[in-house]
Coordinates of C-alpha atoms and ligand atoms in Angstrom, one line a residue:
Chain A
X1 CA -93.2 -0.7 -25.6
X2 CA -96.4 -1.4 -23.1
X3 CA -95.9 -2.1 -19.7
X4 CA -97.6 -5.5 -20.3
X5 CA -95.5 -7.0 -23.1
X6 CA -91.9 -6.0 -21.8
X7 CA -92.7 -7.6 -18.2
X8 CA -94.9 -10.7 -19.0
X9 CA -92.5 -11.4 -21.7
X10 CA -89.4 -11.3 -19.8
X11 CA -91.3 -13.1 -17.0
X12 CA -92.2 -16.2 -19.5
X13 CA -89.1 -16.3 -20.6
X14 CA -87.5 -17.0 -17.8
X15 CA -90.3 -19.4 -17.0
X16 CA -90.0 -21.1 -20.1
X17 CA -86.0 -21.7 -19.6
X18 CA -87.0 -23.3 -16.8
X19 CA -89.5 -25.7 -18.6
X20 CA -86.9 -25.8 -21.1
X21 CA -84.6 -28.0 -18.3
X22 CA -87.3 -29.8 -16.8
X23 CA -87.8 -31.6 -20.1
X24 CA -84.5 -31.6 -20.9
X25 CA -84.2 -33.5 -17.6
X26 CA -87.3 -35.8 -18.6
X27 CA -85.5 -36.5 -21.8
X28 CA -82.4 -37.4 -19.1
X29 CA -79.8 -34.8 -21.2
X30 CA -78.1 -35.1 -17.8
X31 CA -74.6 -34.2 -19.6
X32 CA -76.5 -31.4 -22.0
X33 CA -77.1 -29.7 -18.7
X34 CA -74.2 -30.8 -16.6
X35 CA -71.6 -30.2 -18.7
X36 CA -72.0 -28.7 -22.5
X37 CA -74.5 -25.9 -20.9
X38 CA -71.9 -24.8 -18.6
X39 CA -69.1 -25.1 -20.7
X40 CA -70.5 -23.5 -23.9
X41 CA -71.5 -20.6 -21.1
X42 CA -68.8 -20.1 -19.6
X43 CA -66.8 -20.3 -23.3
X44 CA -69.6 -17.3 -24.3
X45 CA -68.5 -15.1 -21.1
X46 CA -64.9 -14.6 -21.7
X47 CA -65.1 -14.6 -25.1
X48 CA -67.9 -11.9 -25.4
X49 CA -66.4 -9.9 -22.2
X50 CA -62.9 -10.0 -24.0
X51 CA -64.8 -9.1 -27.1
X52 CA -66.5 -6.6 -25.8
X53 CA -63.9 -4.6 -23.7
X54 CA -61.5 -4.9 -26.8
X55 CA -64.5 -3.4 -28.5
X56 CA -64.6 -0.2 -26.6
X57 CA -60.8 0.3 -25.9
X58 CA -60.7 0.8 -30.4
X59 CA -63.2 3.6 -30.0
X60 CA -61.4 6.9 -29.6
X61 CA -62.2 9.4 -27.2
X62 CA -61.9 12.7 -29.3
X63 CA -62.7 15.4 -26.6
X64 CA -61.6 14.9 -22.6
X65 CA -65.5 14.3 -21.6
X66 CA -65.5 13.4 -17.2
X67 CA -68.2 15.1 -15.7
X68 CA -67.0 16.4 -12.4
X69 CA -68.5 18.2 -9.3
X70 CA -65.6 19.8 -7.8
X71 CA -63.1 23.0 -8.1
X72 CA -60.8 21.8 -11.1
X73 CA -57.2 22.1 -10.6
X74 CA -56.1 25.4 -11.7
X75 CA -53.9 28.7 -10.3
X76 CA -51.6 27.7 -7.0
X77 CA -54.3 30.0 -5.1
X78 CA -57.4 28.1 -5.7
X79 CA -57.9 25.8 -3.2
X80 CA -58.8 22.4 -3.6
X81 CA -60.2 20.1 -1.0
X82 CA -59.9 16.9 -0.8
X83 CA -63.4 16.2 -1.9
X84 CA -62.4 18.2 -5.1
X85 CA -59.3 16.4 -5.9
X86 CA -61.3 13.1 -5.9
X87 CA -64.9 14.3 -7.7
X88 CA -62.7 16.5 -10.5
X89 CA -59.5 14.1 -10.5
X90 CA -56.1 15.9 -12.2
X91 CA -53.8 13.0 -11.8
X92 CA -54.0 9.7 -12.5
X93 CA -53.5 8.9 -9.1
X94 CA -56.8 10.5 -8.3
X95 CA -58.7 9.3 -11.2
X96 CA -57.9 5.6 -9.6
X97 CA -59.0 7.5 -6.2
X98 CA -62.6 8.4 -8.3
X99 CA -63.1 4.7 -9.5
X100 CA -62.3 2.7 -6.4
X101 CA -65.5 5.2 -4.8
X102 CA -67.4 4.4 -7.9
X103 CA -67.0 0.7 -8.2
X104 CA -67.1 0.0 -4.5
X105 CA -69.4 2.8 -2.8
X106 CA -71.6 3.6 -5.9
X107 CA -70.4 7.3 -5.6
X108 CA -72.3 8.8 -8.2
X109 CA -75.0 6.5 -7.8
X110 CA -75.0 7.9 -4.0
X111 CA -75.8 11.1 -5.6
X112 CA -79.5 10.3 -6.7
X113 CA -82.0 12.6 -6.7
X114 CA -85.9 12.5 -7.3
X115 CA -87.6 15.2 -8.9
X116 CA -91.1 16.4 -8.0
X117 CA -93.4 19.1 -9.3
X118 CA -95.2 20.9 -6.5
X119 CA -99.5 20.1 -6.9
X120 CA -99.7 24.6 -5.9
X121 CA -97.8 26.1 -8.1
X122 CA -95.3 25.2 -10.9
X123 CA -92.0 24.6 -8.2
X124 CA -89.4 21.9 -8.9
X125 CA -87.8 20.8 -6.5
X126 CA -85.4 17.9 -6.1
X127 CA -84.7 15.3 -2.6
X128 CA -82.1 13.8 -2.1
X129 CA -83.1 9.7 -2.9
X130 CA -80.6 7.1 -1.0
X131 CA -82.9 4.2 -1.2
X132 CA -81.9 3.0 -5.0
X133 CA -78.2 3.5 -3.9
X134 CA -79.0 1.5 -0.9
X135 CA -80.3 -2.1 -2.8
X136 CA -78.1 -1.6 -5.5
X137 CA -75.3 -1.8 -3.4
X138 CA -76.9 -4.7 -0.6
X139 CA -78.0 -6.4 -4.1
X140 CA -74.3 -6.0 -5.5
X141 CA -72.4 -7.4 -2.2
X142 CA -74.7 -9.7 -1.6
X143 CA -74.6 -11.5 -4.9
X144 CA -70.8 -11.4 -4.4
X145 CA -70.6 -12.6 -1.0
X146 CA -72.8 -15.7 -2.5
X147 CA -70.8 -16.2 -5.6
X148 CA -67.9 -16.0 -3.0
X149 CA -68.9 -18.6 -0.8
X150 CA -69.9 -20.8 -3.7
X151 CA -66.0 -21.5 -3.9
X152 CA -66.6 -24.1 -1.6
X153 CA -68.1 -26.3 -4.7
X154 CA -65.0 -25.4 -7.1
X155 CA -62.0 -25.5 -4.7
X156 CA -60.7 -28.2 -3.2
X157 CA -59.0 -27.9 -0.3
X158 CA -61.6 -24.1 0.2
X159 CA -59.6 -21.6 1.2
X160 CA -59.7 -19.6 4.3
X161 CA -61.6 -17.0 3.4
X162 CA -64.5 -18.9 2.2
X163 CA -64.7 -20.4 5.4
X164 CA -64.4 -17.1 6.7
X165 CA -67.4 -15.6 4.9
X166 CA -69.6 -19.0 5.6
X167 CA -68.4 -18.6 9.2
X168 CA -70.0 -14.8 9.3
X169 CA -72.8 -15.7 6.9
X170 CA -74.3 -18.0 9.7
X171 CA -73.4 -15.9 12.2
X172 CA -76.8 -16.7 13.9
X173 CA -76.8 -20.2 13.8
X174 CA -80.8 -20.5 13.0
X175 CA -82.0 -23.7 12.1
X176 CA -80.4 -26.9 10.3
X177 CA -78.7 -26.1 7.2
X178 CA -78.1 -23.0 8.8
X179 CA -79.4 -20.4 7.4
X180 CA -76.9 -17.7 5.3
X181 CA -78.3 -14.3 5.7
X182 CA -76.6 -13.0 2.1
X183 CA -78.8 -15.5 0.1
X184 CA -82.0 -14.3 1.6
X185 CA -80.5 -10.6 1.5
X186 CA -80.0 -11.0 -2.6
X187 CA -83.3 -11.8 -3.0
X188 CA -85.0 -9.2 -1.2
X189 CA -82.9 -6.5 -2.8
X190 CA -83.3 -7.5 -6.1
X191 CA -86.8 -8.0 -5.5
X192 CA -87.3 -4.3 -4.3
X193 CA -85.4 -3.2 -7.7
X194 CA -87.8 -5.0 -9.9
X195 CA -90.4 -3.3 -7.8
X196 CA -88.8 -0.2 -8.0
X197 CA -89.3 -0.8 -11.8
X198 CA -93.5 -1.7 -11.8
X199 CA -93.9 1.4 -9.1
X200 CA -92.0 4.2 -10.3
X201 CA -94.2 5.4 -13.6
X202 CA -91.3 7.0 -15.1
X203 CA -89.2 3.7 -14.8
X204 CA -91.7 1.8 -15.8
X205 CA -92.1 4.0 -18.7
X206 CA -88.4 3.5 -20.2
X207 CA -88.1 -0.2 -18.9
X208 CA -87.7 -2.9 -22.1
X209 CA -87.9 -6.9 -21.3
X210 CA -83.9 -6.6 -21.6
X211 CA -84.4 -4.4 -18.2
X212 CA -87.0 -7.1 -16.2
X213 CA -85.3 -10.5 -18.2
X214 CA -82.1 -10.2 -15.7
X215 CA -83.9 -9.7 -13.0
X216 CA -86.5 -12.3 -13.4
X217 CA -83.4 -14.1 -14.2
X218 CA -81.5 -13.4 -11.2
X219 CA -84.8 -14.1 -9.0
X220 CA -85.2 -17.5 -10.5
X221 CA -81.5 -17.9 -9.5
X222 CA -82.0 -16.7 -6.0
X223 CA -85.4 -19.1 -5.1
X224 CA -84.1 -21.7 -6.7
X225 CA -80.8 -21.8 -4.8
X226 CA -82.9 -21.2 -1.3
X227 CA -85.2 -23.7 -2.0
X228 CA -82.3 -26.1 -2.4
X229 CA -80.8 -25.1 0.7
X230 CA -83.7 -25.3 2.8
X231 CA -86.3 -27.3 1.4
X232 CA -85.6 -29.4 -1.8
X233 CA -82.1 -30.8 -0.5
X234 CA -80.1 -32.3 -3.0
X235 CA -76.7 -34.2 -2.3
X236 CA -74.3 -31.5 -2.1
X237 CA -71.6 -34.4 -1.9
X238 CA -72.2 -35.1 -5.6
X239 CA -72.5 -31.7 -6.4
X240 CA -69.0 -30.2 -5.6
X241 CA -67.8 -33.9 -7.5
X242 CA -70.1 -32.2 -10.8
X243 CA -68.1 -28.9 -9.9
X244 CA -65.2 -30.3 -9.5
X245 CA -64.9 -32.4 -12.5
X246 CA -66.0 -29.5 -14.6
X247 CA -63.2 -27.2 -13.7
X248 CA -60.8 -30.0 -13.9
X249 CA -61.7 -30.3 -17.6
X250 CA -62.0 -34.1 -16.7
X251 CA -66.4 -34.0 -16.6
X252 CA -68.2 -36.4 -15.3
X253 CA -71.8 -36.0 -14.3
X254 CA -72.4 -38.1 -10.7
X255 CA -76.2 -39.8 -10.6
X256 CA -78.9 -38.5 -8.3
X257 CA -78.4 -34.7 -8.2
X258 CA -82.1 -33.1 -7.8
X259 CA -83.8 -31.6 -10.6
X260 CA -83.5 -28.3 -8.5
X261 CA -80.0 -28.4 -9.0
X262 CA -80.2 -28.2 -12.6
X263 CA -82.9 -25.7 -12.7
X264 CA -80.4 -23.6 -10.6
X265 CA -77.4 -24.2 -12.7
X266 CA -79.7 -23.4 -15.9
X267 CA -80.3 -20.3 -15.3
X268 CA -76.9 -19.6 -14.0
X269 CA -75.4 -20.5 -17.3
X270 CA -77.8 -18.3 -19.2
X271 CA -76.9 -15.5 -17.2
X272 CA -73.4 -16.1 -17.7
X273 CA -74.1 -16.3 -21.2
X274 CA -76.2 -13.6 -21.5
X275 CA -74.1 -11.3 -19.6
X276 CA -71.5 -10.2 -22.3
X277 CA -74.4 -9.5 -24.7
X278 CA -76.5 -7.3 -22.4
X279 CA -76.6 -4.1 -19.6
X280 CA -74.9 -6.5 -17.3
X281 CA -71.5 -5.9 -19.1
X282 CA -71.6 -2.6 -16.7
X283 CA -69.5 -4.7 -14.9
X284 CA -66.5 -4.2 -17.4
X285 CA -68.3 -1.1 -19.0
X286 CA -67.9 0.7 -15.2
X287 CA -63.9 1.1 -15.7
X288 CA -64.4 2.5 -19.2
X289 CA -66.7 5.0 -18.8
X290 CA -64.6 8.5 -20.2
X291 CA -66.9 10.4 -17.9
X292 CA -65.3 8.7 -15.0
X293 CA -62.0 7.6 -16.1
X294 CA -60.4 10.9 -17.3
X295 CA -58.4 13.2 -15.2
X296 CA -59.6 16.6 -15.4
X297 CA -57.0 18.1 -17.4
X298 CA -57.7 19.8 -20.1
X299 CA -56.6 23.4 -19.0
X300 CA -52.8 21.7 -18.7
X301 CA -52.4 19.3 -21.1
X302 CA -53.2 19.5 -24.8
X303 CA -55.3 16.2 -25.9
X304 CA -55.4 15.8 -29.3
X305 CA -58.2 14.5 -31.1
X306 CA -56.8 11.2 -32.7
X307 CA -59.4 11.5 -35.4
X308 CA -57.8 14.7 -37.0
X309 CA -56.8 13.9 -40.4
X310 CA -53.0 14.7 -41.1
X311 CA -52.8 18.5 -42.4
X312 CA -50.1 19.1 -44.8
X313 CA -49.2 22.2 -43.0
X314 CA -47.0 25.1 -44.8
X315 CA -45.4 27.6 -42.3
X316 CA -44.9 31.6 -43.1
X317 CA -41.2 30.6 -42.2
X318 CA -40.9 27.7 -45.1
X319 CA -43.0 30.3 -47.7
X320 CA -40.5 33.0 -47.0
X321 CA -37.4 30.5 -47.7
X322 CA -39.8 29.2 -50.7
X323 CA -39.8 33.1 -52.6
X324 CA -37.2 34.7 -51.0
X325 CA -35.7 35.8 -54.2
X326 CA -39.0 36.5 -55.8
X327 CA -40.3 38.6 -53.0
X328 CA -36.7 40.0 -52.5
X329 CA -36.9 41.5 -56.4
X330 CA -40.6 42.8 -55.5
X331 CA -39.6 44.5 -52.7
X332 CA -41.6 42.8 -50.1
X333 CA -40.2 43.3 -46.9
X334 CA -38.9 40.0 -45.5
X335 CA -38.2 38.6 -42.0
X336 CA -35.0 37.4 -42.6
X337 CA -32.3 38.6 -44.5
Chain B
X1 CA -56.4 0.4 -29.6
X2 CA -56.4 3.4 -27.1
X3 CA -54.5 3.6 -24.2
X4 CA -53.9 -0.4 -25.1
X5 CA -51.8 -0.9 -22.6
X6 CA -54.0 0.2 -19.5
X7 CA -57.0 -1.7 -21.2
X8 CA -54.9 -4.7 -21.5
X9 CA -53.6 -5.2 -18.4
X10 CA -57.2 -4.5 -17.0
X11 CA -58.6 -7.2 -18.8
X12 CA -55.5 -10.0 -17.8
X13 CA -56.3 -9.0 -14.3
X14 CA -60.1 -9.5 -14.8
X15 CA -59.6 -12.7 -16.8
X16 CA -57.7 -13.9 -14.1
X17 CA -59.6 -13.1 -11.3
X18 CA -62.7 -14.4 -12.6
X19 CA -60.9 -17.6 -14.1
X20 CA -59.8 -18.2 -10.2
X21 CA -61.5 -21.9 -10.2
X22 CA -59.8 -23.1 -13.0
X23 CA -56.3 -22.3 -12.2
X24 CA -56.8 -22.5 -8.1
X25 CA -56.9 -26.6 -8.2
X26 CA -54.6 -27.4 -11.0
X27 CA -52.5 -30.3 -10.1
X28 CA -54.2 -30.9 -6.8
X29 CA -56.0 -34.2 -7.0
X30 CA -59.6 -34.0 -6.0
X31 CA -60.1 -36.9 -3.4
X32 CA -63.9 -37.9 -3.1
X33 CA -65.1 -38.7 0.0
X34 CA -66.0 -42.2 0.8
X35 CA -67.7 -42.3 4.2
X36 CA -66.5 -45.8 6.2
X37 CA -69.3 -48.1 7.8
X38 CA -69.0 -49.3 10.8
X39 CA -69.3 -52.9 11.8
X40 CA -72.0 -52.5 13.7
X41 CA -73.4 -50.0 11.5
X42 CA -72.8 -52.9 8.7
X43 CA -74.5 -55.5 10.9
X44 CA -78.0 -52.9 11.3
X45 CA -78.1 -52.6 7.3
X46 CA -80.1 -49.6 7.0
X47 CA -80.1 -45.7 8.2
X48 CA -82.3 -44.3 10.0
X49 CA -84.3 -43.5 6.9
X50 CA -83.1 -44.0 3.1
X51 CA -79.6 -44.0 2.0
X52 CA -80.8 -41.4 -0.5
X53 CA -82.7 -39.3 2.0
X54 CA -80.2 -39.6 4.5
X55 CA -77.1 -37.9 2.2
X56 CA -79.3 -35.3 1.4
X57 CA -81.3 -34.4 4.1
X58 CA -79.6 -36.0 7.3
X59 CA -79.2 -32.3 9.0
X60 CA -82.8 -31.8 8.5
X61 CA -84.0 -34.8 10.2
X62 CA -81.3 -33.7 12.9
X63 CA -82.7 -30.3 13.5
X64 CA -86.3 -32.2 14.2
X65 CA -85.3 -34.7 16.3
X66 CA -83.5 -31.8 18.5
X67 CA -86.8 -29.7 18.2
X68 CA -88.7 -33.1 19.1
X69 CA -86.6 -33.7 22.2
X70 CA -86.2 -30.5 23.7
X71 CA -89.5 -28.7 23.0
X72 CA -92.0 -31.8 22.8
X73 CA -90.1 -33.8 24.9
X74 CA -90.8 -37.2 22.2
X75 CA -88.1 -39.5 22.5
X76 CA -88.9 -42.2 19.8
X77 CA -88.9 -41.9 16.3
X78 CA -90.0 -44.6 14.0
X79 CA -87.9 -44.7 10.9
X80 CA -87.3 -46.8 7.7
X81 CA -88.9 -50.1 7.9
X82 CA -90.7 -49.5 11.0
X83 CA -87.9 -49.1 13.1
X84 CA -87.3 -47.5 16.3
X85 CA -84.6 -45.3 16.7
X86 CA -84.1 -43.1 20.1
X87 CA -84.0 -39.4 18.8
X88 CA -80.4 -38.8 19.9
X89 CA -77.5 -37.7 18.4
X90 CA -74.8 -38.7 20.6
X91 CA -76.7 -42.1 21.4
X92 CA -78.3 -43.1 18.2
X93 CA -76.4 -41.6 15.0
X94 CA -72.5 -41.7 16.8
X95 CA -73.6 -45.2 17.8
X96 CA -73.7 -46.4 14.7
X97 CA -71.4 -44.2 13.1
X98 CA -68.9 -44.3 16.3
X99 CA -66.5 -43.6 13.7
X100 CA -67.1 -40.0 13.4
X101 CA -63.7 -39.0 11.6
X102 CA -64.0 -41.4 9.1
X103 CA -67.6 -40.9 8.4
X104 CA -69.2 -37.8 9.2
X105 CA -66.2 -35.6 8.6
X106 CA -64.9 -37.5 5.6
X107 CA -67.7 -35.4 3.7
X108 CA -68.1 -32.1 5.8
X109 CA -64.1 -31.4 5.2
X110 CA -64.8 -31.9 1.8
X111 CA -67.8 -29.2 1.4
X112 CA -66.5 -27.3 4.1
X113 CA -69.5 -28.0 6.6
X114 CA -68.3 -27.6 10.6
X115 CA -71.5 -28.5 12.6
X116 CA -70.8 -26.9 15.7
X117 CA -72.9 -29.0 17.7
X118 CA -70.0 -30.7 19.1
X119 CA -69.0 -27.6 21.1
X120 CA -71.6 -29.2 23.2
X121 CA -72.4 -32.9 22.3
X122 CA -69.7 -35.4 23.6
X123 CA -67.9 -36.9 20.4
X124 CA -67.4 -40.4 20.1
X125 CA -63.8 -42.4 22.1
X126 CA -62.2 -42.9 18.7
X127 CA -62.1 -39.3 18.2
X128 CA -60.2 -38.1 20.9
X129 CA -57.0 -39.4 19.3
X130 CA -56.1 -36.8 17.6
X131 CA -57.1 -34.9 14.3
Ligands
HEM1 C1 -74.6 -16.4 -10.5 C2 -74.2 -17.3 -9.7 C3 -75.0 -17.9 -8.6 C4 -75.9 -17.3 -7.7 C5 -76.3 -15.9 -7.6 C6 -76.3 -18.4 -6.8 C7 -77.2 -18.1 -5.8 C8 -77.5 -19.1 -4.8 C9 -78.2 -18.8 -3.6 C10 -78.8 -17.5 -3.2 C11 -78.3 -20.0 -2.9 C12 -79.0 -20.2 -1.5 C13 -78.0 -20.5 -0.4 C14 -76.9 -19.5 -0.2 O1 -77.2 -18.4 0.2 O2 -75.8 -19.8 -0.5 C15 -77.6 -21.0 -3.7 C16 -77.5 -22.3 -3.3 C17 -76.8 -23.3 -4.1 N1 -76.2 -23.1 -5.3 FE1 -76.0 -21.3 -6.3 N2 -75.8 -19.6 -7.2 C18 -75.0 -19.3 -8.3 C19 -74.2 -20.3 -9.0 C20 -74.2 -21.6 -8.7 C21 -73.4 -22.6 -9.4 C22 -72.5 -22.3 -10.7 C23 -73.6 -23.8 -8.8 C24 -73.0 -25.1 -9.3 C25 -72.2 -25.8 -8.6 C26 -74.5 -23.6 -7.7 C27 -74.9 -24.6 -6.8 C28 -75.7 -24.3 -5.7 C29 -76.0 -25.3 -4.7 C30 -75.6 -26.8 -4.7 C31 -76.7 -24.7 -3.7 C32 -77.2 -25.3 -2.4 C33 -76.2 -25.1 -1.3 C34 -76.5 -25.8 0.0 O3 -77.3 -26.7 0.1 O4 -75.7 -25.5 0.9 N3 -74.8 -22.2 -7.7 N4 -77.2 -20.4 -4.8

């Protein structure tokens, strides 16, 4: 697909779900986008995550298939470090070890290299490249400390430690709202990975509008949310009594919330939506990848491939008991008398 | 399914985490803040600006009258209706709203706001009794 059509169309759709609430708002379907929205996307989240997961946990996993960068388990006098017990896991134990590195540090991710061809003469050689690893992982604990600290609006009384995370989050005490450093971080990182996308030709080259849509989508979330922090105010009173209400299951929809508000909340329920349905169900899909969730074993225990059809088996020992008297009267020499 | 039991319990823990706003509150009743007037407040009628403007954006017109006084040195700020109101946060908002517990923190303790200007700024009589 051309460059053109997979970013201007994820772009204008983004755009045009935010049209799609401004005329909804027009149209005053204040409860369309207060409360069915939000329910129906929440509804589609843990149905299509559950769905999903459930999904992958029937598919077998004939062969044991973790890709590993470390000296497997094997005789007593092979020594294995500790980095080898954790990148080529034998126990469970250290396969739980493997995934807490993956899902927290972005091990493997950590790992990234870029590949260049010399202009001289035809020599490959390979950097090491931190910087992806680097906004992935700002872009992923931002947008959690934010979703976090967003408690504030569901929970009534807010536990500590979203207090906690505010209290950090304004460490610096700049201006009035102060100002939350993790918003403005999440949208700088994930601005640099859709940049990452239009600059690097050979990311460019593989990216579909399913790889720019979330990103647009998250981007739109982002502004939206700092412009209603800092510019377009809206009463934040009336919004934790929206919040509130919803996950009560008692809705009611209180008067005089800005339009920004509803932009905001629009595009967070698509992404919610969407989430099950598209690369963002990594989030599940990370603790069932084999190639990361399988000890390294294979030399010590037997897996058996649970696709092997049943073989009616029939053993030398069962034949012999089967013809005894015929082989006996031909003379064939037997193996038990 | 394989290895059922692991995937399972994964998914419970998931849906539970994720679910936390749902269960957190059940059977604690939300209490909406209703911020208490004043009399004198009563007697004035208005805000500094709109009633509307004022829930929404009262921090904002906070943060300019502090950069008004202390870096432009203005003192007077003309407000809703053409009124004058003395840019001062101890002498002009607590004035009116001397009722501080009953007003401005009836809302920030229920968004879990803690200005920390009063670390400085005097707090009005009526709050000194206690929490
Ligand atoms: C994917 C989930 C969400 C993301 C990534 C997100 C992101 C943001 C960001 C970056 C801000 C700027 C201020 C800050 O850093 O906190 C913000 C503000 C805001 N968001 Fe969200 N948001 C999300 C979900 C929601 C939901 C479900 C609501 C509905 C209650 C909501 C309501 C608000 C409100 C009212 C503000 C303004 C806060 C203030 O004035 O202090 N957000 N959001």
């Amino acid at each position: 697909m051309s460059f053109n059509l997979a970013f201007y169309s994820a772009f204008f759709a983004v755009l045009g779900l935010v049209g799609i609430v401004l005329l909804g708002l027009g149209a005053h379907l204040y409860v369309i986008f207060g409360v069915v929205v939000p329910y129906v996307a929440v509804l589609l989240f843990f149905v299509g995550m559950i769905y999903r997961v459930v999904r992958w946990g029937r598919c077998p996993v004939p062969f044991r298939i973790p890709t590993v960068c470390g000296q497997q388990q094997s005789l007593p006098w092979i020594k294995r470090t500790l980095g080898d017990k954790i990148e080529s896991p034998f126990t469970t134990r250290w396969v739980i070890v493997r995934m807490l590195l993956e899902v927290l540090c972005f091990r493997s991710l950590f790992r990234n290299l870029s590949v260049s061809l010399d202009k001289e003469g035809p020599k490959l050689s390979y950097f090491s490249n931190k910087w992806l690893w680097l906004w992935a992982i700002t872009f992923h604990y931002s947008f959690l400390v934010v979703l976090l600290r967003h408690l504030r609006f569901f929970t009534q009384p807010v536990p500590g430690f979203v207090h906690f995370l505010d209290s950090i989050d304004s460490f610096f005490e700049i201006g009035l709202p102060q100002i939350q450093i993790s918003g403005i971080i999440l949208l700088i990182a994930v601005t640099f990975l859709l940049i990452r996308r239009i600059t690097n030709p050979q990311v460019r080259y593989i990216s579909l509008p399913s790889d720019y849509f979330p990103l647009f989508l998250i981007i739109g979330i982002a502004f939206s949310g700092i412009l209603m922090r800092y510019w377009y105010k809206v009463d934040v009173v009336a919004v934790k009594e929206l919040a509130l209400s919803l996950v009560h299951l008692n809705p009611q929809v209180p008067k005089g919330i800005g339009w920004i508000f509803y932009v905001h909340l629009f595009l967070v329920c698509v992404l919610f939506a969407y989430f099950p349905f598209s690369k963002l169900v990594h989030m599940a899909g990370i603790f069932l990848s084999p190639t990361r969730n399988l000890p390294n074993n294979s030399r010590y225990v037997r897996h058996i491939n649970p696709w092997n059809p049943v073989v009616k088996v029939h053993t030398y020992e069962e034949y012999e008991e089967e013809f005894r008297e015929k082989m006996k009267e031909a003379g064939l020499p037997l193996e038990k008398e | 399914m394989y290895d059922g039991g692991k995937i399972i319990t994964g998914l419970i823990i998931g849906v539970i985490l994720l679910s936390f706003p749902f269960w957190y509150n059940l059977g604690k009743a939300a209490k909406f803040p209703e911020p208490k007037l004043t009399p004198k407040a009563k007697q004035a009628g208005q805000c500094v600006e709109t009633k509307v403007y004022m829930k929404a954006h009262h921090m904002q017109l906070l943060n300019k009258w502090r950069d008004d006084v202390v870096r432009k040195g203005y003192r007077l700020y003309v407000g809703l209706n053409g009124k004058m109101f003395k840019m001062s946060l101890q002498n002009e908002c607590l004035k009116c709203h001397s009722n501080k517990q009953e007003f401005c923190d009836k809302c920030h303790n229920f968004v879990d706001v803690k200005p920390y200007c009063w670390e400085c700024h005097i707090e009005p009589k009526e709050a000194k009794g206690g929490k």
